[in-house]
Amino acid sequence: MLVVANEEDALAQLRAGQLCCTRCGGPLAPWGYARPRKLRGVAGTAVELKPRRARCRSCKSAHVVLPGWCLPRRRDTAQVVVGALVAKASGAGHRKIANCLGLPPTTVRGWVRAATSAASYVARVALQVAFAADARLDSVAPRPTPLASAMEALGLAASALIRALGPVAEPWDIVVAVSRGRLLGPVPPG
Ligand SMILES: [Zn+2]
């Protein structure tokens, strides 16, 4: 599975053999689409996801190319999930957030728990991206919770990328791509 911030750029990169296989590092080629699914967007809107597939030209393994506006194995769009996590990191409780979004509190609590356990990994990869995109960034002050630190790092990375590259995608899409689709875990070992 690959996560990309911008689907159109990803197609061009696939055609040009610029995206690499996560298994062997070989070049990927476009390979049709995966099964479409319906996701829940902002204010309960239904959004269709029809992810592109890619196949490795070397080892022939298949990959799903997920756009940054969704999260692997989640029913809600990145805009909804990232919005909820930003609210939580700013101090709102999960019941209030769930109420605003019209979702069960257990759903939001599940995201918060998952994002908290992935937080140190996400903060680390996000700061690598932020400093790679903008070497002049100051060091980052610690935040009161691991989740708040991770969201702060993602915000720094997204704004540094937008400064460097222009508005290449929506901020939450960039956040998902920067966190390599692992905003809600699972994080790779090591
Ligand atoms: Zn391969």
Short mmCIF file of C-alpha atoms and ligand atoms in Angstrom, two decimals:
data_model
loop_
_atom_site.label_atom_id
_atom_site.label_comp_id
_atom_site.label_asym_id
_atom_site.label_seq_id
_atom_site.Cartn_x
_atom_site.Cartn_y
_atom_site.Cartn_z
CA MET A 1 0.00 0.00 0.00
CA LEU A 2 1.17 3.49 -0.87
CA VAL A 3 -0.26 6.81 0.26
CA VAL A 4 0.00 9.86 -1.99
CA ALA A 5 -1.06 13.46 -1.36
CA ASN A 6 -2.17 14.14 -4.91
CA GLU A 7 -3.81 11.47 -7.09
CA GLU A 8 -3.10 13.14 -10.43
CA ASP A 9 0.59 13.57 -9.68
CA ALA A 10 0.68 9.95 -8.55
CA LEU A 11 -0.68 8.72 -11.88
CA ALA A 12 1.96 10.69 -13.78
CA GLN A 13 4.65 9.30 -11.46
CA LEU A 14 3.36 5.74 -11.94
CA ARG A 15 3.42 6.15 -15.71
CA ALA A 16 6.96 7.48 -15.50
CA GLY A 17 8.06 4.63 -13.18
CA GLN A 18 8.92 7.10 -10.40
CA LEU A 19 7.01 5.40 -7.57
CA CYS A 20 8.84 2.50 -5.96
CA CYS A 21 7.69 -0.90 -4.79
CA THR A 22 7.58 -1.09 -0.98
CA ARG A 23 8.72 -4.73 -1.19
CA CYS A 24 11.68 -4.66 -3.60
CA GLY A 25 12.21 -1.00 -4.55
CA GLY A 26 11.42 -1.67 -8.23
CA PRO A 27 9.41 0.75 -10.36
CA LEU A 28 5.60 0.56 -10.16
CA ALA A 29 3.24 0.79 -13.13
CA PRO A 30 -0.50 1.67 -13.18
CA TRP A 31 -2.68 -1.45 -12.89
CA GLY A 32 -6.37 -0.58 -12.93
CA TYR A 33 -8.43 0.12 -9.84
CA ALA A 34 -9.24 -1.56 -6.55
CA ARG A 35 -12.85 -2.17 -5.48
CA PRO A 36 -14.72 1.12 -4.87
CA ARG A 37 -15.93 1.99 -1.36
CA LYS A 38 -18.10 4.66 0.22
CA LEU A 39 -16.54 6.83 2.92
CA ARG A 40 -18.14 9.33 5.32
CA GLY A 41 -17.05 12.89 4.65
CA VAL A 42 -17.63 16.14 6.50
CA ALA A 43 -21.22 16.54 7.80
CA GLY A 44 -22.03 12.93 6.96
CA THR A 45 -21.65 13.30 3.17
CA ALA A 46 -20.92 10.08 1.28
CA VAL A 47 -17.71 10.15 -0.74
CA GLU A 48 -16.73 7.44 -3.19
CA LEU A 49 -13.21 6.08 -3.01
CA LYS A 50 -11.97 4.17 -6.04
CA PRO A 51 -8.28 3.66 -5.35
CA ARG A 52 -5.85 3.07 -8.14
CA ARG A 53 -3.76 -0.09 -8.12
CA ALA A 54 -0.16 -0.43 -9.15
CA ARG A 55 1.99 -3.42 -9.99
CA CYS A 56 5.71 -3.74 -9.52
CA ARG A 57 7.53 -4.17 -12.81
CA SER A 58 10.21 -6.25 -11.06
CA CYS A 59 8.59 -8.53 -8.44
CA LYS A 60 5.02 -8.28 -9.86
CA SER A 61 3.51 -7.58 -6.43
CA ALA A 62 0.28 -5.57 -6.38
CA HIS A 63 -0.15 -2.32 -4.40
CA VAL A 64 -3.13 -0.13 -3.63
CA VAL A 65 -2.44 3.58 -4.12
CA LEU A 66 -4.48 5.42 -1.51
CA PRO A 67 -5.10 9.14 -1.92
CA GLY A 68 -4.22 11.27 1.12
CA TRP A 69 -7.86 12.17 1.73
CA CYS A 70 -8.57 8.76 3.21
CA LEU A 71 -6.86 6.61 5.83
CA PRO A 72 -6.10 2.91 5.44
CA ARG A 73 -8.93 0.71 6.79
CA ARG A 74 -11.01 3.68 8.03
CA ARG A 75 -14.54 4.63 7.00
CA ASP A 76 -14.14 8.39 7.51
CA THR A 77 -12.23 10.81 5.33
CA ALA A 78 -8.90 12.30 6.41
CA GLN A 79 -10.52 15.73 6.68
CA VAL A 80 -12.88 14.42 9.37
CA VAL A 81 -10.26 12.39 11.26
CA VAL A 82 -7.55 15.08 11.14
CA GLY A 83 -10.10 17.72 12.21
CA ALA A 84 -11.07 15.60 15.22
CA LEU A 85 -7.43 15.02 16.20
CA VAL A 86 -6.57 18.71 15.89
CA ALA A 87 -9.54 19.52 18.16
CA LYS A 88 -8.41 16.89 20.67
CA ALA A 89 -4.81 18.19 20.59
CA SER A 90 -6.17 21.68 21.33
CA GLY A 91 -7.90 20.37 24.46
CA ALA A 92 -11.46 19.44 23.38
CA GLY A 93 -12.93 16.22 24.83
CA HIS A 94 -13.81 13.28 22.60
CA ARG A 95 -17.55 13.47 23.46
CA LYS A 96 -17.81 17.09 22.43
CA ILE A 97 -15.88 16.41 19.20
CA ALA A 98 -18.10 13.41 18.42
CA ASN A 99 -21.18 15.51 19.06
CA CYS A 100 -19.99 18.21 16.63
CA LEU A 101 -19.25 15.60 13.97
CA GLY A 102 -22.43 13.58 14.51
CA LEU A 103 -20.39 10.43 15.22
CA PRO A 104 -20.47 7.97 18.13
CA PRO A 105 -18.08 9.01 20.96
CA THR A 106 -16.48 5.56 20.78
CA THR A 107 -15.40 6.26 17.17
CA VAL A 108 -13.60 9.47 18.12
CA ARG A 109 -12.15 7.89 21.27
CA GLY A 110 -10.80 5.07 19.08
CA TRP A 111 -9.07 7.57 16.76
CA VAL A 112 -7.57 9.44 19.71
CA ARG A 113 -6.21 6.23 21.26
CA ALA A 114 -4.83 5.01 17.93
CA ALA A 115 -3.25 8.39 17.12
CA THR A 116 -1.77 8.61 20.61
CA SER A 117 -0.07 5.23 20.28
CA ALA A 118 1.29 6.21 16.84
CA ALA A 119 2.22 9.73 18.00
CA SER A 120 5.95 9.36 18.60
CA TYR A 121 6.48 7.68 15.20
CA VAL A 122 4.32 10.29 13.44
CA ALA A 123 6.10 13.19 15.17
CA ARG A 124 9.48 11.77 14.15
CA VAL A 125 8.65 11.28 10.45
CA ALA A 126 6.83 14.63 10.30
CA LEU A 127 9.80 16.54 11.75
CA GLN A 128 12.13 14.82 9.24
CA VAL A 129 9.88 16.10 6.43
CA ALA A 130 9.55 19.56 7.98
CA PHE A 131 13.33 20.05 8.35
CA ALA A 132 14.01 18.58 4.90
CA ALA A 133 11.56 21.06 3.37
CA ASP A 134 12.76 24.04 5.39
CA ALA A 135 16.24 23.92 6.91
CA ARG A 136 15.66 27.26 8.65
CA LEU A 137 12.96 25.91 10.98
CA ASP A 138 13.59 26.51 14.67
CA SER A 139 13.67 23.58 17.05
CA VAL A 140 10.22 22.53 18.20
CA ALA A 141 9.02 23.15 21.76
CA PRO A 142 7.48 20.11 23.48
CA ARG A 143 3.67 20.04 23.78
CA PRO A 144 1.64 18.80 26.77
CA THR A 145 0.67 15.45 25.22
CA PRO A 146 2.22 13.07 22.65
CA LEU A 147 -0.81 13.65 20.39
CA ALA A 148 -0.38 17.44 20.59
CA SER A 149 3.34 17.07 19.75
CA ALA A 150 2.50 14.88 16.75
CA MET A 151 -0.15 17.29 15.44
CA GLU A 152 2.25 20.21 15.92
CA ALA A 153 4.95 18.36 13.94
CA LEU A 154 2.46 17.51 11.17
CA GLY A 155 1.36 21.14 10.99
CA LEU A 156 4.99 22.26 10.67
CA ALA A 157 5.63 19.66 7.94
CA ALA A 158 2.49 20.56 5.97
CA SER A 159 3.18 24.29 6.10
CA ALA A 160 6.88 23.80 5.21
CA LEU A 161 5.88 21.66 2.20
CA ILE A 162 3.28 24.19 1.06
CA ARG A 163 5.89 26.98 1.36
CA ALA A 164 8.37 24.91 -0.66
CA LEU A 165 6.05 23.43 -3.30
CA GLY A 166 2.91 25.57 -3.32
CA PRO A 167 -0.59 24.30 -2.49
CA VAL A 168 -0.03 20.79 -3.90
CA ALA A 169 -2.96 19.25 -1.99
CA GLU A 170 -5.34 19.97 0.87
CA PRO A 171 -3.55 20.26 4.25
CA TRP A 172 -5.16 17.08 5.65
CA ASP A 173 -4.12 15.13 2.51
CA ILE A 174 -0.57 16.32 3.07
CA VAL A 175 -0.79 15.34 6.75
CA VAL A 176 -1.80 11.79 5.80
CA ALA A 177 0.94 11.49 3.17
CA VAL A 178 3.60 12.92 5.55
CA SER A 179 2.59 10.38 8.22
CA ARG A 180 2.85 7.66 5.53
CA GLY A 181 -0.81 6.71 6.10
CA ARG A 182 0.02 5.77 9.71
CA LEU A 183 -1.65 8.64 11.55
CA LEU A 184 -3.84 6.02 13.28
CA GLY A 185 -1.14 3.35 13.24
CA PRO A 186 -0.01 0.68 13.05
CA VAL A 187 3.55 1.95 13.16
CA PRO A 188 6.36 -0.09 11.64
CA PRO A 189 8.61 -1.95 14.10
CA GLY A 190 11.91 -0.34 15.13
ZN ZN B 1 8.63 -5.11 -6.29
#
